[in-house]
Amino acid sequence: MQALLLLLFLLPPEAKAEEIIGGTECKPHSRPYMAHLKIINNRGLLDSCGGFLISQDFVLTAAHCQGRHITVTLGAHDMKQEESTWQHIDVAEQFIHPCYNAHTQLNDIMLLKLQRHAQLTDAVGTVPLPSWRTFVQTGRMCWTAGWGKTGPTEPMSNTLREVKLRVMDSEACHYFYSYSHKLQMCVGNPKAKRSAYKGDSGGPLLCAGVAQGIVSYATRDAQPPVVFTRLSSYVPWIHKLLKDN
């Protein structure tokens, strides 16, 4: 019960999002699939999340990034300096996984259908998904990226940042009471102060250029590891939605 209360305290609706700690600024537009989500949440407050473009019509993100209204910005690097590369597109429909559990954060995945096609350019592109048979091995080094805080007491970063993280075994996430190795990934060496943190849940974990996870939740003090939704477990659901919509 203490673990449950701790998790709920660490992840209130307005502060579930994750950010990049211990990383570096990305080369502008080197990650053209990255999406910045501006969200009016269900209480009418402004939130933000990350996401990533998987087709001209759909962005993948975390289910807890849902809201009354979402606007996606593609082709961005510095969120304070608008460029001709930017594409602002409203979300027409939010497809939250039917088994998403807001208390355990299991099945924390959502597809966003855009109101119009994204135009693919040098600054805006898609990222491939894994096959449903893929299971990333422990010890693999992967990357995640996002905008926002670079430490628990640091301000949000205006520019997109990236960090390299190690995939851990399930034991490293034993203190997250609802962790499921089948549905989630345990990412980030506890001995290294490199992590995702507040401000950009929904961002991708890329391993060899393939999106393998979605940032879901972390601890309040930003101590690794971080829990990612394991994308391969949801590929059949994703493909069915893309086909039907």
mmCIF file of C-alpha atoms in Angstrom:
data_model
loop_
_atom_site.group_PDB
_atom_site.id
_atom_site.type_symbol
_atom_site.label_atom_id
_atom_site.label_comp_id
_atom_site.label_asym_id
_atom_site.label_seq_id
_atom_site.Cartn_x
_atom_site.Cartn_y
_atom_site.Cartn_z
ATOM 1 C CA MET A 1 0.000 0.000 0.000
ATOM 2 C CA GLN A 2 2.869 2.385 0.744
ATOM 3 C CA ALA A 3 4.247 1.807 -2.743
ATOM 4 C CA LEU A 4 0.836 2.527 -4.243
ATOM 5 C CA LEU A 5 0.480 5.776 -2.323
ATOM 6 C CA LEU A 6 4.004 6.802 -3.272
ATOM 7 C CA LEU A 7 3.359 6.263 -6.962
ATOM 8 C CA LEU A 8 0.119 8.203 -6.892
ATOM 9 C CA PHE A 9 1.851 11.038 -5.039
ATOM 10 C CA LEU A 10 4.715 11.137 -7.526
ATOM 11 C CA LEU A 11 2.422 11.174 -10.522
ATOM 12 C CA PRO A 12 -0.557 13.509 -10.042
ATOM 13 C CA PRO A 13 -2.421 14.238 -13.298
ATOM 14 C CA GLU A 14 -0.607 17.504 -13.951
ATOM 15 C CA ALA A 15 2.884 16.156 -13.222
ATOM 16 C CA LYS A 16 3.123 12.700 -14.780
ATOM 17 C CA ALA A 17 5.205 13.808 -17.709
ATOM 18 C CA GLU A 18 8.849 12.920 -18.016
ATOM 19 C CA GLU A 19 11.914 14.916 -19.054
ATOM 20 C CA ILE A 20 15.589 14.586 -19.867
ATOM 21 C CA ILE A 21 18.306 14.664 -17.178
ATOM 22 C CA GLY A 22 22.029 14.247 -17.821
ATOM 23 C CA GLY A 23 21.686 14.535 -21.586
ATOM 24 C CA THR A 24 22.760 16.996 -24.243
ATOM 25 C CA GLU A 25 21.008 19.322 -26.653
ATOM 26 C CA CYS A 26 20.040 17.617 -29.903
ATOM 27 C CA LYS A 27 21.355 18.843 -33.208
ATOM 28 C CA PRO A 28 18.400 20.864 -34.557
ATOM 29 C CA HIS A 29 15.943 18.665 -36.484
ATOM 30 C CA SER A 30 18.088 15.548 -36.089
ATOM 31 C CA ARG A 31 15.054 13.779 -34.590
ATOM 32 C CA PRO A 32 12.327 14.761 -37.097
ATOM 33 C CA TYR A 33 9.765 12.354 -35.651
ATOM 34 C CA MET A 34 9.586 14.221 -32.328
ATOM 35 C CA ALA A 35 6.280 15.899 -31.501
ATOM 36 C CA HIS A 36 5.547 18.495 -28.824
ATOM 37 C CA LEU A 37 2.028 18.210 -27.391
ATOM 38 C CA LYS A 38 0.222 21.239 -25.984
ATOM 39 C CA ILE A 39 -2.645 19.898 -23.900
ATOM 40 C CA ILE A 40 -5.689 21.473 -22.274
ATOM 41 C CA ASN A 41 -6.321 18.823 -19.649
ATOM 42 C CA ASN A 42 -9.635 17.625 -18.263
ATOM 43 C CA ARG A 43 -9.512 20.311 -15.549
ATOM 44 C CA GLY A 44 -8.991 23.054 -18.113
ATOM 45 C CA LEU A 45 -5.304 23.550 -17.235
ATOM 46 C CA LEU A 46 -2.398 23.683 -19.668
ATOM 47 C CA ASP A 47 -0.057 20.659 -19.805
ATOM 48 C CA SER A 48 2.586 19.420 -22.213
ATOM 49 C CA CYS A 49 3.873 16.029 -23.296
ATOM 50 C CA GLY A 50 6.056 14.516 -25.946
ATOM 51 C CA GLY A 51 5.129 12.129 -28.695
ATOM 52 C CA PHE A 52 6.414 10.812 -31.998
ATOM 53 C CA LEU A 53 5.102 10.667 -35.545
ATOM 54 C CA ILE A 54 4.518 7.150 -36.904
ATOM 55 C CA SER A 55 2.569 8.105 -40.047
ATOM 56 C CA GLN A 56 1.357 11.292 -41.716
ATOM 57 C CA ASP A 57 -1.868 10.984 -39.737
ATOM 58 C CA PHE A 58 -0.890 9.555 -36.342
ATOM 59 C CA VAL A 59 1.276 10.413 -33.348
ATOM 60 C CA LEU A 60 2.035 7.951 -30.533
ATOM 61 C CA THR A 61 2.211 9.138 -26.931
ATOM 62 C CA ALA A 62 1.329 8.067 -23.376
ATOM 63 C CA ALA A 63 -2.309 7.521 -22.386
ATOM 64 C CA HIS A 64 -1.953 9.798 -19.351
ATOM 65 C CA CYS A 65 -1.301 12.681 -21.780
ATOM 66 C CA GLN A 66 -4.994 12.690 -22.722
ATOM 67 C CA GLY A 67 -6.949 15.938 -22.447
ATOM 68 C CA ARG A 68 -9.883 18.019 -23.649
ATOM 69 C CA HIS A 69 -7.860 19.376 -26.542
ATOM 70 C CA ILE A 70 -4.385 18.615 -27.902
ATOM 71 C CA THR A 71 -2.325 20.544 -30.446
ATOM 72 C CA VAL A 72 0.733 18.828 -31.916
ATOM 73 C CA THR A 73 3.790 20.777 -33.041
ATOM 74 C CA LEU A 74 6.102 19.007 -35.479
ATOM 75 C CA GLY A 75 9.426 20.206 -36.867
ATOM 76 C CA ALA A 76 10.400 22.065 -33.687
ATOM 77 C CA HIS A 77 13.708 22.368 -31.851
ATOM 78 C CA ASP A 78 13.576 25.517 -29.701
ATOM 79 C CA MET A 79 10.003 25.953 -28.457
ATOM 80 C CA LYS A 80 10.647 29.677 -27.877
ATOM 81 C CA GLN A 81 11.865 30.305 -31.436
ATOM 82 C CA GLU A 82 9.247 29.424 -34.054
ATOM 83 C CA GLU A 83 10.681 28.447 -37.428
ATOM 84 C CA SER A 84 9.290 27.890 -40.909
ATOM 85 C CA THR A 85 9.750 24.145 -40.225
ATOM 86 C CA TRP A 86 6.996 24.113 -37.592
ATOM 87 C CA GLN A 87 3.673 22.432 -38.284
ATOM 88 C CA HIS A 88 0.861 23.030 -35.767
ATOM 89 C CA ILE A 89 -1.873 20.396 -36.141
ATOM 90 C CA ASP A 90 -4.876 19.878 -33.872
ATOM 91 C CA VAL A 91 -5.766 16.364 -32.779
ATOM 92 C CA ALA A 92 -9.023 15.090 -34.234
ATOM 93 C CA GLU A 93 -9.351 11.964 -32.083
ATOM 94 C CA GLN A 94 -7.592 10.372 -29.103
ATOM 95 C CA PHE A 95 -7.401 6.571 -29.043
ATOM 96 C CA ILE A 96 -6.522 5.525 -25.490
ATOM 97 C CA HIS A 97 -5.681 1.868 -25.006
ATOM 98 C CA PRO A 98 -8.872 0.163 -23.750
ATOM 99 C CA CYS A 99 -6.997 -1.496 -20.864
ATOM 100 C CA TYR A 100 -5.187 1.634 -19.662
ATOM 101 C CA ASN A 101 -5.159 1.836 -15.861
ATOM 102 C CA ALA A 102 -4.479 5.314 -14.487
ATOM 103 C CA HIS A 103 -3.551 3.954 -11.036
ATOM 104 C CA THR A 104 -0.994 1.355 -12.121
ATOM 105 C CA GLN A 105 0.020 3.103 -15.379
ATOM 106 C CA LEU A 106 -0.212 -0.233 -17.181
ATOM 107 C CA ASN A 107 -1.076 0.026 -20.907
ATOM 108 C CA ASP A 108 0.022 3.679 -20.865
ATOM 109 C CA ILE A 109 -0.249 4.232 -24.614
ATOM 110 C CA MET A 110 -2.394 6.435 -26.842
ATOM 111 C CA LEU A 111 -2.685 7.127 -30.562
ATOM 112 C CA LEU A 112 -3.534 10.639 -31.715
ATOM 113 C CA LYS A 113 -5.228 11.084 -35.095
ATOM 114 C CA LEU A 114 -4.303 14.424 -36.638
ATOM 115 C CA GLN A 115 -6.916 16.685 -38.216
ATOM 116 C CA ARG A 116 -4.816 16.906 -41.381
ATOM 117 C CA HIS A 117 -1.847 15.124 -42.898
ATOM 118 C CA ALA A 118 1.581 16.077 -41.616
ATOM 119 C CA GLN A 119 3.788 17.225 -44.469
ATOM 120 C CA LEU A 120 6.971 15.156 -44.531
ATOM 121 C CA THR A 121 10.072 17.356 -44.844
ATOM 122 C CA ASP A 122 13.708 17.354 -43.753
ATOM 123 C CA ALA A 123 12.484 18.521 -40.322
ATOM 124 C CA VAL A 124 9.361 16.310 -40.071
ATOM 125 C CA GLY A 125 9.490 12.551 -40.528
ATOM 126 C CA THR A 126 8.220 9.249 -39.174
ATOM 127 C CA VAL A 127 9.951 6.624 -37.047
ATOM 128 C CA PRO A 128 9.578 2.848 -37.547
ATOM 129 C CA LEU A 129 7.890 0.566 -35.037
ATOM 130 C CA PRO A 130 9.165 -2.848 -33.895
ATOM 131 C CA SER A 131 7.561 -6.156 -34.771
ATOM 132 C CA TRP A 132 5.381 -7.755 -32.121
ATOM 133 C CA ARG A 133 8.054 -10.449 -31.677
ATOM 134 C CA THR A 134 10.733 -7.919 -30.650
ATOM 135 C CA PHE A 135 11.973 -8.045 -27.056
ATOM 136 C CA VAL A 136 14.868 -5.662 -26.395
ATOM 137 C CA GLN A 137 17.643 -7.387 -24.493
ATOM 138 C CA THR A 138 18.934 -6.277 -21.110
ATOM 139 C CA GLY A 139 22.091 -4.187 -21.451
ATOM 140 C CA ARG A 140 21.099 -2.627 -24.781
ATOM 141 C CA MET A 141 21.910 1.089 -25.084
ATOM 142 C CA CYS A 142 19.051 3.191 -26.424
ATOM 143 C CA TRP A 143 18.079 6.876 -26.669
ATOM 144 C CA THR A 144 15.220 9.054 -25.522
ATOM 145 C CA ALA A 145 14.569 12.748 -26.105
ATOM 146 C CA GLY A 146 12.344 15.521 -24.803
ATOM 147 C CA TRP A 147 11.875 19.153 -23.834
ATOM 148 C CA GLY A 148 11.886 20.350 -20.247
ATOM 149 C CA LYS A 149 13.545 20.054 -16.871
ATOM 150 C CA THR A 150 17.159 18.910 -16.746
ATOM 151 C CA GLY A 151 16.965 18.258 -12.989
ATOM 152 C CA PRO A 152 14.404 18.128 -10.152
ATOM 153 C CA THR A 153 14.937 21.822 -9.357
ATOM 154 C CA GLU A 154 15.941 23.016 -12.830
ATOM 155 C CA PRO A 155 13.726 25.029 -15.203
ATOM 156 C CA MET A 156 12.234 23.582 -18.373
ATOM 157 C CA SER A 157 14.546 23.410 -21.378
ATOM 158 C CA ASN A 158 13.400 25.354 -24.414
ATOM 159 C CA THR A 159 15.414 23.117 -26.734
ATOM 160 C CA LEU A 160 15.076 19.420 -27.480
ATOM 161 C CA ARG A 161 17.522 17.308 -25.472
ATOM 162 C CA GLU A 162 18.547 13.652 -25.748
ATOM 163 C CA VAL A 163 20.124 11.071 -23.459
ATOM 164 C CA LYS A 164 21.547 7.574 -23.880
ATOM 165 C CA LEU A 165 20.133 4.998 -21.450
ATOM 166 C CA ARG A 166 20.750 1.335 -20.683
ATOM 167 C CA VAL A 167 17.909 -1.206 -20.744
ATOM 168 C CA MET A 168 17.840 -2.914 -17.329
ATOM 169 C CA ASP A 169 16.446 -6.217 -16.116
ATOM 170 C CA SER A 170 13.128 -6.321 -14.267
ATOM 171 C CA GLU A 171 14.797 -6.511 -10.851
ATOM 172 C CA ALA A 172 15.990 -2.904 -11.210
ATOM 173 C CA CYS A 173 12.326 -1.813 -11.208
ATOM 174 C CA HIS A 174 11.230 -4.043 -8.316
ATOM 175 C CA TYR A 175 10.195 -1.064 -6.162
ATOM 176 C CA PHE A 176 7.524 -0.037 -8.698
ATOM 177 C CA TYR A 177 4.731 -2.199 -7.323
ATOM 178 C CA SER A 178 2.830 -2.609 -10.622
ATOM 179 C CA TYR A 179 5.788 -3.034 -12.973
ATOM 180 C CA SER A 180 5.175 -5.653 -15.697
ATOM 181 C CA HIS A 181 8.217 -6.749 -17.727
ATOM 182 C CA LYS A 182 5.920 -8.067 -20.458
ATOM 183 C CA LEU A 183 4.191 -4.705 -20.939
ATOM 184 C CA GLN A 184 6.889 -2.298 -19.780
ATOM 185 C CA MET A 185 10.633 -1.658 -20.029
ATOM 186 C CA CYS A 186 12.947 -0.811 -17.131
ATOM 187 C CA VAL A 187 15.418 1.759 -18.492
ATOM 188 C CA GLY A 188 18.343 3.662 -16.962
ATOM 189 C CA ASN A 189 21.263 2.537 -14.845
ATOM 190 C CA PRO A 190 20.632 3.398 -11.144
ATOM 191 C CA LYS A 191 24.346 4.248 -10.806
ATOM 192 C CA ALA A 192 24.211 6.900 -13.553
ATOM 193 C CA LYS A 193 22.371 10.217 -13.165
ATOM 194 C CA ARG A 194 20.843 10.058 -16.629
ATOM 195 C CA SER A 195 17.105 9.824 -16.884
ATOM 196 C CA ALA A 196 13.773 11.063 -18.175
ATOM 197 C CA TYR A 197 11.844 13.382 -15.840
ATOM 198 C CA LYS A 198 8.985 15.870 -15.498
ATOM 199 C CA GLY A 199 7.593 17.581 -18.586
ATOM 200 C CA ASP A 200 7.662 15.182 -21.537
ATOM 201 C CA SER A 201 5.955 11.822 -21.015
ATOM 202 C CA GLY A 202 5.018 10.138 -24.251
ATOM 203 C CA GLY A 203 8.443 10.527 -25.844
ATOM 204 C CA PRO A 204 10.053 7.525 -27.544
ATOM 205 C CA LEU A 205 12.831 5.140 -26.586
ATOM 206 C CA LEU A 206 14.833 4.423 -29.735
ATOM 207 C CA CYS A 207 17.093 1.399 -30.092
ATOM 208 C CA ALA A 208 19.029 1.233 -33.384
ATOM 209 C CA GLY A 209 16.608 3.722 -34.936
ATOM 210 C CA VAL A 210 13.424 1.807 -34.024
ATOM 211 C CA ALA A 211 10.900 3.080 -31.466
ATOM 212 C CA GLN A 212 10.777 0.445 -28.717
ATOM 213 C CA GLY A 213 9.189 2.295 -25.792
ATOM 214 C CA ILE A 214 7.149 5.268 -24.594
ATOM 215 C CA VAL A 215 8.150 7.269 -21.512
ATOM 216 C CA SER A 216 5.608 6.499 -18.782
ATOM 217 C CA TYR A 217 6.774 7.331 -15.228
ATOM 218 C CA ALA A 218 9.727 7.853 -12.905
ATOM 219 C CA THR A 219 10.431 8.688 -9.270
ATOM 220 C CA ARG A 220 10.102 12.220 -7.901
ATOM 221 C CA ASP A 221 13.848 12.592 -7.333
ATOM 222 C CA ALA A 222 14.663 11.546 -10.932
ATOM 223 C CA GLN A 223 16.724 8.575 -9.782
ATOM 224 C CA PRO A 224 16.889 5.962 -12.597
ATOM 225 C CA PRO A 225 15.497 3.649 -13.763
ATOM 226 C CA VAL A 226 12.464 4.993 -15.623
ATOM 227 C CA VAL A 227 9.496 2.883 -16.722
ATOM 228 C CA PHE A 228 8.657 2.874 -20.441
ATOM 229 C CA THR A 229 5.645 1.248 -22.091
ATOM 230 C CA ARG A 230 6.968 -1.670 -24.190
ATOM 231 C CA LEU A 231 5.849 -0.903 -27.757
ATOM 232 C CA SER A 232 6.189 -4.400 -29.220
ATOM 233 C CA SER A 233 3.381 -5.607 -26.952
ATOM 234 C CA TYR A 234 0.987 -3.149 -28.620
ATOM 235 C CA VAL A 235 1.953 -3.390 -32.296
ATOM 236 C CA PRO A 236 -1.139 -5.462 -33.289
ATOM 237 C CA TRP A 237 -3.423 -2.906 -31.577
ATOM 238 C CA ILE A 238 -1.604 -0.014 -33.270
ATOM 239 C CA HIS A 239 -1.784 -1.558 -36.751
ATOM 240 C CA LYS A 240 -5.491 -2.347 -36.365
ATOM 241 C CA LEU A 241 -6.255 1.259 -35.413
ATOM 242 C CA LEU A 242 -4.203 2.605 -38.301
ATOM 243 C CA LYS A 243 -6.010 0.291 -40.713
ATOM 244 C CA ASP A 244 -9.499 1.106 -39.371
ATOM 245 C CA ASN A 245 -8.960 4.881 -39.204
#
